[in-house]
Each structure stands twice: as C-alpha cells, then as structure tokens.
Amino acid sequence: MPTTEEVFEKVKEALVDALGVEDDEVTPDATMVGDLGAESIDFLDIVFKLEKAFGINIPREELFPDDILTNSQYVDNGKVNAEGIAELKKRLPWADLSKFEQNPRVQDFGNLLTVKDLCSYVENKLNTQ
Amino acid sequence: MRWFWIDRFEKFIATQEAVAVKNVTLSDEPLDGYLPGLPHYPHTLIIEGMAQTGGILLSQIDEFRSKVVLAKVGKAEFQRPAYPGDQLRLTATLVNRQPDGGIVEGRVEVNGEHQADLNLTFAILDDSFGKESFFLPADFCRVLRSLRLFDVGIYPDGSPIAIPDHMLEAEREAIQALERAVLPS
C-alpha cells in the first residue's frame, strides 16, 4: 500500500501532466478548478491518469455527484438542502465539505475539490479495494 | 477547400483502434504557403488528421450519432517533418471511453519511420449544444464510404461494420429528393 506521500506524488504527477501546471503549484490545498485551472474536460484525463497510476477504477459519480446536485429533492433555490448535504457526505466521505456547508450553492461545488481531497479519495479507494 | 486530413482507413477495429493513411502532396494547399521554400506538412494538420481518425473511431460506437469534438491536445511530440511525397500512417488507439468523452493515443509513422506521438481528449457534446448532428447523415455517410471505413471496418469479434440503417435511410431520402429535383414528373 503506498504511503500518503507516495499517493500525493503520483497524484501530483498526474495533475502536472494533465493540466500543464508546474510542480510547485500542486499543493495539498490547491483547488482543482480555481487554483490549477482544471476545466470539465480535464477531469476525464485526470481520472484516466489516476486509474492507470493506481490500478483503480473510478466511477464518475464517486468524484462528481452531478446526480445529487441536479436532483430537486436535494436542491432548493440553487442551494443544496440538508438532505442533499447528508447525501453528499455519504457519497464523498473523503471530502471536506465544511466550507461548502456554510453557503452550499450548487454553482460553487465545482470549485470545492482540492488536491488533498483527491489524494484522500485515492487512499480511501486503495484501502477498500 | 475540404477539411479532410486523412485519405483512407486501412484498419478499423470498433472501440479499439483505427489506422488511416495520408499521402502528402505539394498540391495540398497549406504546404506551399506554410513555410515558403521548405514545403512540409504542418504538424497542426497531422494533429487534425489524428483527431479525424480518433474522432471517427469514437463516434462509430453509437453509429455516428454523437457530436464528438476534439477538446484537448494532451501531448504532441514530433520527431521529424513530413515532406511532399511522404506517406503518413496514423494509428489511433482508444484508451478510455466515458459517456461524455474519450481519450486517444496516437502514433504516426512516415514511410515506416516513427514521426509523432499524440494524446488527444475528445468531448461528446450533449443536447445542450443543440440537438442537430454536426453533419447531415447522408453527407457523413458519403465521407465514410470515401474513406473506405466500411470496406475495412470490423468489430473485435471479426464481424464487419455495416453502414448504419439511419445513414442508409438518409441516403435513400437524399437520392429521392435529387430525383424529384432533376427528373421530369
């Protein structure tokens, strides 16, 4: 099982390769969209590179819970409701949603994911394999 | 000017791999003007040729209905130029496919010599970009026939790729419309 540092290094390598960013830009707290400039199509590439690097299968909905964010049961007036937050926490146990919970606008969700979150997801995945 | 940067398919295995060839000729309009005095085939057009090869490989999966666009060039490394008289052999391998896109790894050879390595990401556009296809099915079918896709195309089990019914139907309708327009009633 790779260590936390090894996971970070491999995730960093995938992000540098997929996004054309510099090594030192990929810090644990960097957000994928805001800081590293990832666009939606980049995630296809990133997911593929992570699957290859770690030998894991990444179902899209585990990283991108679009089905929750577009479900009227979980969203009121553009904001995720309490039921939706509970569902997101269940789906993304590796993500830190504390900031998002303060003002859970659906449109902000895309910029939530950090490098640290991605590493936690991969580690979680490796542990449960 | 027609935007075809491959001449024909030589191999096409659905969901896996497509090989196309492109014969470089001085009568290709961009060659002479791209770098006057040193006519060679622009690398950007080699990328476009691979995008056409890989994009068709991806769009065949749903019988050429989806709107496939080149979204990202992840890698484009060239080892040597291609000159008039050369033949490019473009091999596109579909390494990943998702509902909203796919990734193709490409290798190009010139007269058997390694020429380029490419990595292309394609997006499959949903209906929010419009419900209409990019191409009229009858026109697209004609292009695919010209590229000899249906002559060489097979599924992984070896069975041939047939022309999809919706394209044949569109061709029939186009022919009937033409007949109505030119033949006396």
Coordinates of C-alpha atoms in Angstrom, one line a residue:
Chain A
M1 CA 0.0 0.0 0.0
P2 CA 1.6 3.4 -0.9
T3 CA 2.2 5.9 1.8
T4 CA 0.3 9.3 1.9
E5 CA 3.4 10.9 0.4
E6 CA 3.6 8.4 -2.4
V7 CA -0.1 8.9 -3.2
F8 CA 0.5 12.7 -3.3
E9 CA 3.5 12.4 -5.6
K10 CA 1.6 10.2 -8.0
V11 CA -1.5 12.5 -7.9
K12 CA 0.8 15.5 -8.5
E13 CA 2.4 13.8 -11.5
A14 CA -1.0 13.1 -13.0
L15 CA -2.1 16.7 -12.5
V16 CA 1.2 18.2 -13.8
D17 CA 0.8 16.0 -16.9
A18 CA -2.9 16.6 -17.4
L19 CA -3.1 20.3 -16.6
G20 CA 0.4 21.5 -17.7
V21 CA 0.9 23.2 -14.3
E22 CA 4.3 23.5 -12.5
D23 CA 5.2 21.0 -9.8
D24 CA 5.2 23.7 -7.1
E25 CA 1.7 24.8 -8.0
V26 CA 0.3 21.4 -7.0
T27 CA 0.0 21.9 -3.2
P28 CA -2.4 19.9 -1.0
D29 CA -4.7 22.9 -0.5
A30 CA -4.8 24.0 -4.2
T31 CA -8.3 23.8 -5.7
M32 CA -8.6 21.9 -8.9
V33 CA -10.6 24.4 -10.7
G34 CA -9.8 27.8 -9.1
D35 CA -6.0 27.3 -8.5
L36 CA -5.0 24.7 -11.1
G37 CA -7.3 25.9 -13.8
A38 CA -8.9 22.5 -14.5
E39 CA -11.8 22.5 -16.9
S40 CA -14.5 19.9 -17.1
I41 CA -12.8 18.0 -19.9
D42 CA -9.6 17.8 -17.9
F43 CA -11.3 15.6 -15.4
L44 CA -11.7 12.9 -18.0
D45 CA -8.0 13.0 -18.5
I46 CA -7.2 13.2 -14.7
V47 CA -9.5 10.3 -13.9
F48 CA -7.9 8.2 -16.6
K49 CA -4.4 9.0 -15.4
L50 CA -5.3 8.2 -11.8
E51 CA -6.8 4.9 -12.8
K52 CA -3.7 4.0 -14.6
A53 CA -1.3 5.2 -11.9
F54 CA -3.0 3.4 -9.1
G55 CA -4.7 0.5 -10.9
I56 CA -8.1 1.5 -9.6
N57 CA -11.5 2.0 -11.2
I58 CA -13.0 5.4 -10.6
P59 CA -16.8 5.5 -11.2
R60 CA -17.6 9.0 -12.3
E61 CA -20.3 9.6 -9.7
E62 CA -17.9 9.0 -6.9
L63 CA -16.0 12.1 -7.7
F64 CA -18.7 14.2 -9.4
P65 CA -22.0 13.8 -7.7
D66 CA -23.9 15.5 -10.5
D67 CA -27.0 13.3 -9.9
I68 CA -27.3 14.8 -6.4
L69 CA -26.6 18.4 -7.4
T70 CA -29.3 18.3 -10.1
N71 CA -31.9 16.4 -8.1
S72 CA -34.7 18.7 -7.0
Q73 CA -35.1 16.6 -3.8
Y74 CA -31.7 17.8 -2.7
V75 CA -31.6 21.3 -4.1
D76 CA -33.7 24.3 -3.1
N77 CA -33.3 27.6 -5.0
G78 CA -29.8 26.8 -6.2
K79 CA -28.6 25.6 -2.8
V80 CA -28.1 22.1 -1.6
N81 CA -30.5 21.4 1.3
A82 CA -29.8 19.5 4.5
E83 CA -30.9 16.2 3.0
G84 CA -28.6 16.9 0.0
I85 CA -25.7 17.7 2.2
A86 CA -26.2 14.4 4.1
E87 CA -26.3 12.6 0.8
L88 CA -23.1 14.3 -0.4
K89 CA -21.3 13.4 2.8
K90 CA -22.4 9.8 2.3
R91 CA -21.2 9.8 -1.3
L92 CA -17.9 11.7 -0.6
P93 CA -16.7 10.7 2.8
W94 CA -13.2 11.7 1.8
A95 CA -14.1 15.3 1.0
D96 CA -14.0 18.2 3.4
L97 CA -17.4 19.8 3.0
S98 CA -17.3 22.2 6.0
K99 CA -16.7 25.3 3.9
F100 CA -19.3 24.4 1.3
E101 CA -21.9 23.8 4.1
Q102 CA -21.6 27.4 5.1
N103 CA -23.1 28.5 1.8
P104 CA -23.9 25.4 -0.2
R105 CA -24.6 27.0 -3.6
V106 CA -24.6 24.3 -6.3
Q107 CA -22.6 26.5 -8.7
D108 CA -19.7 26.6 -6.1
F109 CA -19.5 22.9 -5.8
G110 CA -17.3 22.5 -8.9
N111 CA -14.5 24.6 -7.2
L112 CA -14.6 22.6 -4.0
L113 CA -12.3 19.7 -4.8
T114 CA -8.7 20.2 -3.7
V115 CA -5.6 18.2 -4.4
K116 CA -5.8 16.9 -0.8
D117 CA -9.4 15.7 -1.4
L118 CA -8.2 13.9 -4.5
C119 CA -5.4 12.2 -2.5
S120 CA -7.9 11.2 0.2
Y121 CA -10.2 9.8 -2.3
V122 CA -7.5 7.7 -3.9
E123 CA -6.2 6.5 -0.4
N124 CA -9.8 5.6 0.5
K125 CA -10.2 3.7 -2.7
L126 CA -6.9 1.8 -2.2
N127 CA -7.9 0.9 1.3
T128 CA -11.3 -0.5 0.3
Q129 CA -10.0 -2.5 -2.7
Chain B
M1 CA -11.2 23.6 -49.5
R2 CA -12.3 20.3 -48.0
W3 CA -11.2 19.6 -44.5
F4 CA -10.0 16.0 -44.9
W5 CA -6.6 15.3 -43.5
I6 CA -6.7 11.5 -43.9
D7 CA -7.1 9.8 -47.3
R8 CA -8.5 6.4 -46.2
F9 CA -8.7 3.9 -43.4
E10 CA -6.5 0.8 -43.7
K11 CA -7.7 -0.8 -40.5
F12 CA -10.6 0.0 -38.2
I13 CA -11.5 -2.2 -35.2
A14 CA -14.5 -0.8 -33.5
T15 CA -13.9 0.5 -29.9
Q16 CA -10.2 -0.3 -30.2
E17 CA -8.0 1.0 -33.0
A18 CA -8.1 2.8 -36.3
V19 CA -5.3 3.2 -38.8
A20 CA -5.5 5.8 -41.6
V21 CA -3.1 6.9 -44.2
K22 CA -2.5 10.3 -45.6
N23 CA -0.4 10.9 -48.8
V24 CA 1.3 14.2 -48.6
T25 CA 1.4 16.1 -51.8
L26 CA 2.5 19.5 -52.9
S27 CA -0.9 20.2 -54.3
D28 CA -2.2 20.2 -50.7
E29 CA -2.9 23.9 -50.4
P30 CA -1.2 24.6 -47.0
L31 CA 2.1 23.0 -47.9
D32 CA 3.5 25.6 -50.2
G33 CA 2.5 28.6 -48.2
Y34 CA 3.2 27.4 -44.6
L35 CA 7.0 27.9 -44.8
P36 CA 7.8 29.2 -48.3
G37 CA 10.9 27.5 -49.6
L38 CA 10.6 24.5 -47.3
P39 CA 7.4 22.9 -48.2
H40 CA 6.4 20.4 -45.5
Y41 CA 3.2 19.2 -43.9
P42 CA 2.2 21.4 -41.0
H43 CA 2.2 19.5 -37.7
T44 CA -1.1 21.0 -36.8
L45 CA -2.7 19.2 -39.7
I46 CA -1.2 15.9 -38.5
I47 CA -2.9 16.6 -35.2
E48 CA -6.1 17.3 -37.1
G49 CA -5.7 14.0 -39.1
M50 CA -5.3 12.1 -35.9
A51 CA -8.3 13.9 -34.5
Q52 CA -10.3 12.8 -37.5
T53 CA -9.1 9.2 -37.2
G54 CA -9.7 9.0 -33.4
G55 CA -12.9 11.1 -33.6
I56 CA -14.5 8.7 -36.1
L57 CA -13.3 5.7 -34.0
L58 CA -15.2 7.2 -31.1
S59 CA -18.3 8.3 -32.9
Q60 CA -18.7 4.9 -34.6
I61 CA -19.6 3.4 -31.2
D62 CA -23.0 4.9 -31.3
E63 CA -23.3 4.6 -35.1
F64 CA -22.0 8.1 -35.8
R65 CA -24.9 9.8 -34.0
S66 CA -22.9 11.6 -31.2
K67 CA -21.3 15.0 -31.5
V68 CA -17.6 14.3 -31.0
V69 CA -15.2 17.2 -30.8
L70 CA -11.5 17.5 -30.1
A71 CA -11.3 19.1 -26.7
K72 CA -7.7 18.9 -25.7
V73 CA -4.3 18.0 -27.1
G74 CA -2.5 16.5 -24.1
K75 CA 0.7 15.6 -26.0
A76 CA 2.1 16.3 -29.4
E77 CA 5.7 15.3 -29.9
F78 CA 7.2 15.3 -33.4
Q79 CA 10.4 13.6 -34.4
R80 CA 10.7 14.8 -38.0
P81 CA 8.9 16.7 -40.7
A82 CA 6.8 15.2 -43.4
Y83 CA 7.5 16.3 -47.0
P84 CA 5.6 16.1 -50.2
G85 CA 5.8 12.5 -51.4
D86 CA 5.7 11.1 -47.9
Q87 CA 3.0 8.8 -46.7
L88 CA 1.8 9.3 -43.1
R89 CA 0.3 6.3 -41.3
L90 CA -1.8 7.4 -38.3
T91 CA -2.7 4.9 -35.7
A92 CA -5.3 5.9 -33.1
T93 CA -5.9 3.7 -30.1
L94 CA -8.9 4.4 -28.0
V95 CA -7.6 4.0 -24.4
N96 CA -10.5 5.4 -22.4
R97 CA -14.2 6.0 -23.1
Q98 CA -16.8 7.6 -21.0
P99 CA -20.3 8.8 -21.7
D100 CA -19.0 12.4 -22.1
G101 CA -15.8 11.8 -23.9
G102 CA -12.8 9.6 -24.7
I103 CA -9.0 9.6 -24.9
V104 CA -7.0 8.5 -27.9
E105 CA -3.3 7.8 -28.0
G106 CA -1.9 8.3 -31.5
R107 CA 1.3 7.3 -33.2
V108 CA 2.3 8.5 -36.6
E109 CA 4.8 6.9 -38.9
V110 CA 6.3 8.4 -42.1
N111 CA 7.3 5.8 -44.7
G112 CA 7.7 3.3 -41.8
E113 CA 9.7 5.7 -39.6
H114 CA 8.4 7.0 -36.2
Q115 CA 7.2 10.5 -36.8
A116 CA 5.0 11.6 -33.9
D117 CA 3.2 10.7 -30.6
L118 CA -0.1 12.3 -29.8
N119 CA -2.6 12.2 -26.9
L120 CA -6.0 13.6 -27.7
T121 CA -9.0 14.1 -25.5
F122 CA -12.4 14.2 -27.1
A123 CA -15.7 15.5 -25.7
I124 CA -19.1 14.2 -26.6
L125 CA -21.4 17.1 -26.6
D126 CA -24.9 16.7 -25.1
D127 CA -28.1 18.2 -26.3
S128 CA -27.4 21.5 -24.6
F129 CA -25.2 22.2 -27.6
G130 CA -28.1 21.6 -29.9
K131 CA -30.0 18.5 -30.9
E132 CA -28.9 18.5 -34.5
S133 CA -25.9 16.4 -35.6
F134 CA -22.8 18.3 -36.9
F135 CA -23.2 16.6 -40.3
L136 CA -26.2 15.5 -42.3
P137 CA -26.2 11.7 -42.1
A138 CA -26.2 11.3 -45.8
D139 CA -23.2 13.6 -46.3
F140 CA -21.3 11.9 -43.4
C141 CA -22.0 8.5 -44.8
R142 CA -20.6 9.5 -48.2
V143 CA -17.4 10.7 -46.4
L144 CA -17.1 7.5 -44.5
R145 CA -17.6 5.5 -47.7
S146 CA -14.9 7.6 -49.4
L147 CA -12.6 6.9 -46.5
R148 CA -13.3 3.2 -47.1
L149 CA -14.3 2.7 -43.5
F150 CA -17.0 0.1 -44.3
D151 CA -14.5 -1.8 -46.6
V152 CA -12.1 -2.5 -43.7
G153 CA -14.1 -1.9 -40.5
I154 CA -14.7 -4.8 -38.2
Y155 CA -15.9 -5.4 -34.7
P156 CA -13.5 -7.0 -32.2
D157 CA -15.1 -10.4 -33.0
G158 CA -14.1 -10.0 -36.6
S159 CA -17.6 -9.3 -38.0
P160 CA -17.8 -6.4 -40.4
I161 CA -19.1 -3.0 -39.6
A162 CA -22.2 -2.4 -41.7
I163 CA -23.5 1.0 -42.7
P164 CA -25.9 2.1 -40.0
D165 CA -29.6 1.9 -41.0
H166 CA -30.2 5.6 -40.2
M167 CA -27.5 6.6 -42.6
L168 CA -28.8 4.3 -45.4
E169 CA -32.2 5.8 -44.9
A170 CA -30.8 9.3 -45.1
E171 CA -29.0 8.4 -48.3
R172 CA -32.2 7.0 -49.8
E173 CA -34.1 10.1 -48.9
A174 CA -31.3 12.3 -50.4
I175 CA -31.4 10.3 -53.6
Q176 CA -35.2 10.5 -53.9
A177 CA -35.0 14.3 -53.3
L178 CA -32.4 14.6 -56.1
E179 CA -34.5 12.5 -58.4
R180 CA -37.5 14.7 -57.7
A181 CA -35.5 17.8 -58.4
V182 CA -33.9 16.7 -61.7
L183 CA -36.3 14.1 -63.3
P184 CA -39.5 15.2 -65.1
S185 CA -42.5 14.1 -63.1

